[in-house]
XYZ file of C-alpha atoms in Angstrom:
365
model
C 90.038 75.406 108.418
C 90.051 73.058 105.307
C 92.473 73.839 102.149
C 90.762 72.109 99.320
C 92.478 70.957 95.989
C 90.818 73.251 92.973
C 88.685 71.856 90.119
C 90.357 71.289 86.884
C 89.356 74.341 84.718
C 90.434 75.106 81.248
C 90.470 78.845 82.151
C 92.406 78.887 85.281
C 94.923 81.847 84.882
C 98.616 81.088 84.381
C 100.885 80.448 87.215
C 103.745 83.108 87.805
C 105.842 80.215 87.924
C 106.124 80.653 84.161
C 108.318 83.344 84.774
C 110.035 82.835 87.859
C 112.817 80.326 87.584
C 113.662 78.099 90.424
C 110.154 78.973 92.322
C 108.158 76.200 90.935
C 106.461 73.513 88.636
C 103.405 72.211 87.142
C 100.256 72.163 89.338
C 99.299 68.858 91.274
C 96.288 67.964 94.162
C 95.848 67.101 97.568
C 94.009 68.438 100.507
C 94.915 68.745 104.340
C 92.571 69.490 106.943
C 93.154 71.252 110.392
C 90.750 73.030 113.308
C 91.618 75.493 115.810
C 90.241 78.685 117.032
C 92.539 80.753 115.115
C 91.523 79.166 111.839
C 88.104 79.193 112.545
C 87.855 82.728 113.436
C 90.078 83.880 109.914
C 87.228 81.330 108.205
C 84.749 83.923 109.586
C 86.289 86.752 108.613
C 87.356 86.003 105.345
C 83.654 85.467 103.702
C 83.113 84.130 100.149
C 84.218 86.416 97.250
C 81.050 86.926 95.973
C 80.040 87.739 99.962
C 82.445 90.321 100.352
C 81.263 91.764 96.913
C 77.972 91.876 98.075
C 77.995 93.164 101.496
C 80.739 95.942 100.492
C 78.536 97.133 97.231
C 75.108 97.459 99.642
C 76.792 99.665 101.948
C 78.143 101.778 99.268
C 74.544 101.720 97.468
C 73.150 102.754 101.080
C 75.756 105.469 101.178
C 75.346 107.103 97.386
C 71.356 106.938 97.735
C 71.220 108.361 101.275
C 73.750 111.063 100.305
C 72.343 112.020 96.813
C 68.433 112.469 98.785
C 70.794 114.787 101.292
C 72.575 116.980 99.151
C 69.350 117.915 96.854
C 67.460 119.060 100.394
C 70.505 120.529 102.327
C 71.006 122.715 98.967
C 67.652 124.116 99.293
C 67.986 124.962 102.795
C 71.188 126.730 101.813
C 69.900 128.727 99.332
C 66.574 129.458 101.660
C 68.673 130.114 104.639
C 72.081 131.765 103.423
C 74.032 129.498 106.354
C 77.521 128.976 105.409
C 77.705 126.063 107.560
C 74.347 124.786 105.480
C 76.304 125.474 102.278
C 79.838 123.796 103.445
C 77.266 120.708 104.488
C 75.765 120.960 101.231
C 79.164 120.850 99.168
C 80.008 117.719 101.990
C 76.916 115.849 101.013
C 77.456 116.365 97.164
C 81.060 115.101 97.546
C 80.116 112.282 99.497
C 77.494 111.535 96.726
C 80.576 111.655 93.892
C 82.600 109.690 96.286
C 80.556 106.956 96.779
C 80.395 106.387 92.907
C 83.819 106.308 92.739
C 83.931 103.632 95.355
C 81.141 101.754 93.498
C 83.869 102.178 90.359
C 86.551 100.725 92.973
C 84.735 97.663 93.405
C 84.298 96.950 89.541
C 87.564 97.418 88.773
C 89.554 95.351 91.285
C 87.408 92.057 90.391
C 89.131 91.705 87.105
C 90.696 88.565 86.870
C 94.595 87.947 86.446
C 95.806 88.344 82.646
C 99.260 88.351 81.356
C 99.756 91.745 81.831
C 98.516 91.793 85.349
C 99.544 88.528 86.920
C 98.455 89.392 90.570
C 95.411 90.804 89.182
C 93.497 94.174 89.284
C 93.048 94.084 93.160
C 94.710 97.482 93.567
C 92.519 99.523 91.300
C 90.416 99.521 94.301
C 93.189 101.691 96.158
C 93.750 103.727 93.010
C 90.190 104.750 92.769
C 89.123 105.246 96.507
C 92.315 107.527 96.645
C 91.008 109.531 93.649
C 87.720 109.464 96.280
C 89.235 110.836 98.767
C 90.856 113.710 97.405
C 87.381 114.563 95.992
C 86.149 114.864 99.928
C 89.416 117.187 100.368
C 89.052 119.270 97.229
C 85.357 119.166 96.516
C 84.212 119.665 100.438
C 86.856 120.761 102.712
C 87.829 123.730 100.253
C 84.638 124.778 99.648
C 83.645 124.718 103.403
C 86.731 126.491 104.414
C 86.685 128.920 101.937
C 82.741 129.987 102.329
C 83.563 130.554 106.558
C 86.191 132.402 105.566
C 84.029 134.866 103.264
C 81.470 134.742 105.705
C 83.414 135.563 108.838
C 82.873 139.481 109.004
C 79.238 139.091 107.048
C 76.895 141.817 108.557
C 74.404 140.959 110.913
C 70.827 139.677 109.483
C 67.611 138.171 110.510
C 67.780 134.755 110.537
C 65.107 131.610 110.270
C 66.905 128.270 110.556
C 63.515 126.636 110.757
C 63.771 124.752 107.394
C 67.689 124.634 108.385
C 67.264 122.430 111.184
C 64.599 120.307 109.715
C 66.566 119.409 107.006
C 69.729 118.512 109.210
C 67.605 116.204 111.700
C 66.193 114.336 108.217
C 69.813 113.946 107.494
C 71.178 112.666 110.670
C 68.651 110.092 110.434
C 69.788 109.059 107.221
C 73.703 109.512 107.296
C 73.157 107.929 110.613
C 71.650 104.858 109.085
C 74.421 104.283 106.629
C 76.911 104.391 109.374
C 75.147 101.800 111.323
C 75.053 99.982 108.162
C 79.040 100.185 107.797
C 79.525 99.818 111.321
C 77.978 96.498 111.983
C 79.660 95.301 108.706
C 82.989 95.915 110.502
C 81.864 94.765 113.717
C 80.842 91.018 112.263
C 84.222 90.753 110.754
C 85.973 92.304 113.327
C 84.627 90.197 116.282
C 85.515 87.003 114.484
C 89.491 87.886 114.670
C 89.055 89.674 118.070
C 89.323 93.011 117.285
C 87.051 96.170 117.630
C 84.850 97.265 114.647
C 87.061 100.584 114.691
C 90.196 98.483 114.630
C 88.718 96.455 112.073
C 87.826 98.672 109.675
C 91.125 101.151 110.055
C 93.817 97.917 109.397
C 91.138 96.369 106.706
C 92.469 95.837 103.147
C 88.983 96.959 101.988
C 89.487 100.715 101.237
C 85.286 100.475 99.956
C 84.337 99.616 103.564
C 86.663 102.037 105.203
C 86.062 104.903 103.071
C 82.150 104.574 103.554
C 82.331 104.291 107.028
C 84.762 107.677 107.829
C 83.102 109.614 105.744
C 79.657 108.500 107.076
C 81.474 109.300 110.811
C 82.767 112.961 109.505
C 79.262 113.549 108.018
C 77.336 112.606 111.408
C 80.076 114.939 113.378
C 79.559 117.736 110.655
C 75.810 117.611 111.027
C 76.075 118.458 115.018
C 78.360 120.893 114.242
C 76.552 122.994 111.588
C 73.344 122.725 113.740
C 75.311 123.762 116.635
C 76.608 126.854 114.501
C 73.093 127.639 113.384
C 71.825 127.718 116.501
C 74.503 129.886 118.046
C 74.312 132.519 115.122
C 70.234 132.514 115.465
C 70.779 132.602 119.493
C 73.658 135.664 119.267
C 72.956 137.623 116.059
C 76.630 136.620 115.264
C 77.158 135.787 112.166
C 80.589 134.326 112.780
C 79.375 131.555 114.423
C 78.120 130.437 111.252
C 81.399 131.050 109.475
C 83.214 129.145 112.385
C 80.833 126.150 112.152
C 81.809 125.843 108.189
C 85.490 125.931 108.930
C 85.068 123.325 111.492
C 83.480 121.148 109.067
C 85.859 121.786 106.381
C 89.099 121.077 108.663
C 87.145 117.436 109.657
C 86.606 116.799 106.086
C 90.595 117.607 105.339
C 91.702 115.279 108.248
C 89.422 112.937 107.108
C 90.758 112.789 103.712
C 94.464 113.383 104.455
C 93.582 109.959 106.467
C 92.131 108.057 103.648
C 94.937 109.314 101.588
C 97.283 107.825 103.701
C 95.493 104.685 103.779
C 95.151 104.029 100.433
C 99.171 104.900 100.008
C 100.138 102.109 102.099
C 98.044 99.569 100.358
C 99.114 100.569 96.755
C 102.959 101.001 97.665
C 102.621 97.107 99.058
C 101.573 96.542 102.834
C 102.661 93.589 104.600
C 99.779 91.773 106.425
C 99.082 91.985 110.401
C 101.090 89.809 112.870
C 97.977 87.907 113.215
C 97.545 87.291 109.640
C 101.394 86.421 109.515
C 100.954 83.656 112.259
C 97.920 82.396 110.860
C 99.306 81.323 107.160
C 102.456 80.075 109.188
C 100.309 77.998 110.867
C 98.649 76.765 107.901
C 102.329 76.038 106.579
C 103.560 74.233 109.543
C 100.577 71.988 109.748
C 100.837 70.459 106.273
C 102.143 67.255 106.441
C 104.801 67.913 103.705
C 106.435 70.655 105.318
C 109.220 70.180 107.856
C 109.720 74.105 108.369
C 109.291 77.317 106.820
C 112.502 79.540 106.687
C 111.179 82.812 104.901
C 107.228 84.095 104.825
C 106.587 87.335 102.497
C 102.473 88.131 102.445
C 101.743 91.096 101.058
C 98.136 92.741 100.414
C 97.573 92.710 96.337
C 93.861 93.691 96.906
C 91.261 93.936 99.022
C 91.240 90.296 101.109
C 93.931 89.678 98.438
C 96.975 87.811 99.932
C 100.388 87.338 97.559
C 102.537 84.696 99.555
C 106.292 83.886 98.753
C 107.425 80.907 101.404
C 110.762 79.108 101.669
C 110.183 75.688 103.499
C 111.796 72.664 103.662
C 110.059 69.444 102.781
C 109.670 66.583 105.226
C 111.791 63.576 104.163
C 114.827 63.130 101.475
C 113.248 63.539 98.214
C 114.115 63.858 94.668
C 114.189 67.041 92.933
C 111.298 66.147 90.547
C 109.568 65.020 93.841
C 109.968 68.006 95.323
C 108.727 70.130 92.435
C 105.436 67.742 92.747
C 105.051 68.689 96.484
C 105.397 72.612 96.138
C 102.685 72.423 93.635
C 100.262 70.333 95.561
C 100.594 72.865 98.412
C 100.575 76.100 96.098
C 97.229 74.945 94.556
C 95.637 74.277 97.942
C 96.635 78.134 99.047
C 95.572 79.186 95.494
C 91.805 77.515 96.028
C 91.403 79.774 98.966
C 89.529 83.077 98.232
C 91.781 84.828 100.514
C 94.824 84.344 98.435
C 95.943 85.593 95.075
C 99.009 83.745 94.272
C 101.133 81.535 96.356
C 104.793 80.583 95.135
C 107.014 78.592 96.968
C 111.231 77.626 97.028
C 113.332 75.501 99.126
C 114.925 77.088 102.288
C 118.467 77.740 101.868
C 120.515 75.220 104.279
C 120.990 76.157 108.019
C 118.834 78.726 107.436
C 117.093 80.238 110.596
C 113.899 78.607 110.861
C 110.318 80.919 111.569
C 108.219 79.623 114.952
C 104.881 80.431 116.067
C 104.912 82.573 119.041
C 104.233 80.975 122.550
C 100.334 80.948 123.342
C 99.875 83.298 126.401
C 98.582 82.056 129.446
C 94.606 83.513 129.573
């Protein structure tokens, strides 16, 4: 990994040190390079800002487009068949389309640069709008689906012709499946770089847009299978409660996904620490710096999608004067600020005799 010095720019955001006495001084420039497998992996897992924005936005646009087409088709099929499961699936798709729109808003809102009122940027806007989207899944999808299932539970037997319904569900399965595969491949690519599975990556990622699209598409694919099975059982047995049961199951599935997404967005909104792997990665970068002798404190917190706020207490090599130390601090801070991964980096001196942080011992293969 190479930590490069930032170029001079009159539009650079002001450093929070202006409002944080004792934590640092004026900026300077320097560079140092390191290379090992862990650094290379994280470098690959953290694409450039524009690349991340582009890939996430493409994933969302694909999901929204698919859901709009599917929602219209399901609505027509629901009116033609009167199926409770199809009504639930129709509500689900309209909710997903609305939620996808909110996720696009989240992407746009979160990229605003830091200013005086928000010195750490607007990254957490992404979690706010993603949480609103998750509430939309619960309200518009789950409630409508469960209510429809309950009201249709004791419906009288009627002759059914679900041919059009099955055709619509099949087309929807292809479109939703394509959107799910797109989100899965994006998760797999970034997960492989840090040696985690696609599911593990999408659960733990700081990117709520990717997580929202992935789990909504996963719920949609499962919901389509449930609806098709419920309609098939209704057509085979003539018992309408099968159709109603399918609607209720779809509603419960949506509620579970919504509650999970709400919980994860809440975690990041209230201040979510980075994983142990990311913590060790950043600690390694600090310890490898030629001007840093040791690290006694390291605080790393997500303040937006792929954006970290770092505060570290370090001991500078050699015996240097206060002014020299201040310049050293700003050199190191600037190197981390120049990376897309770091929203802000602040250094302070370790207290005397502080316990030193150490990297874990490498495990035998």
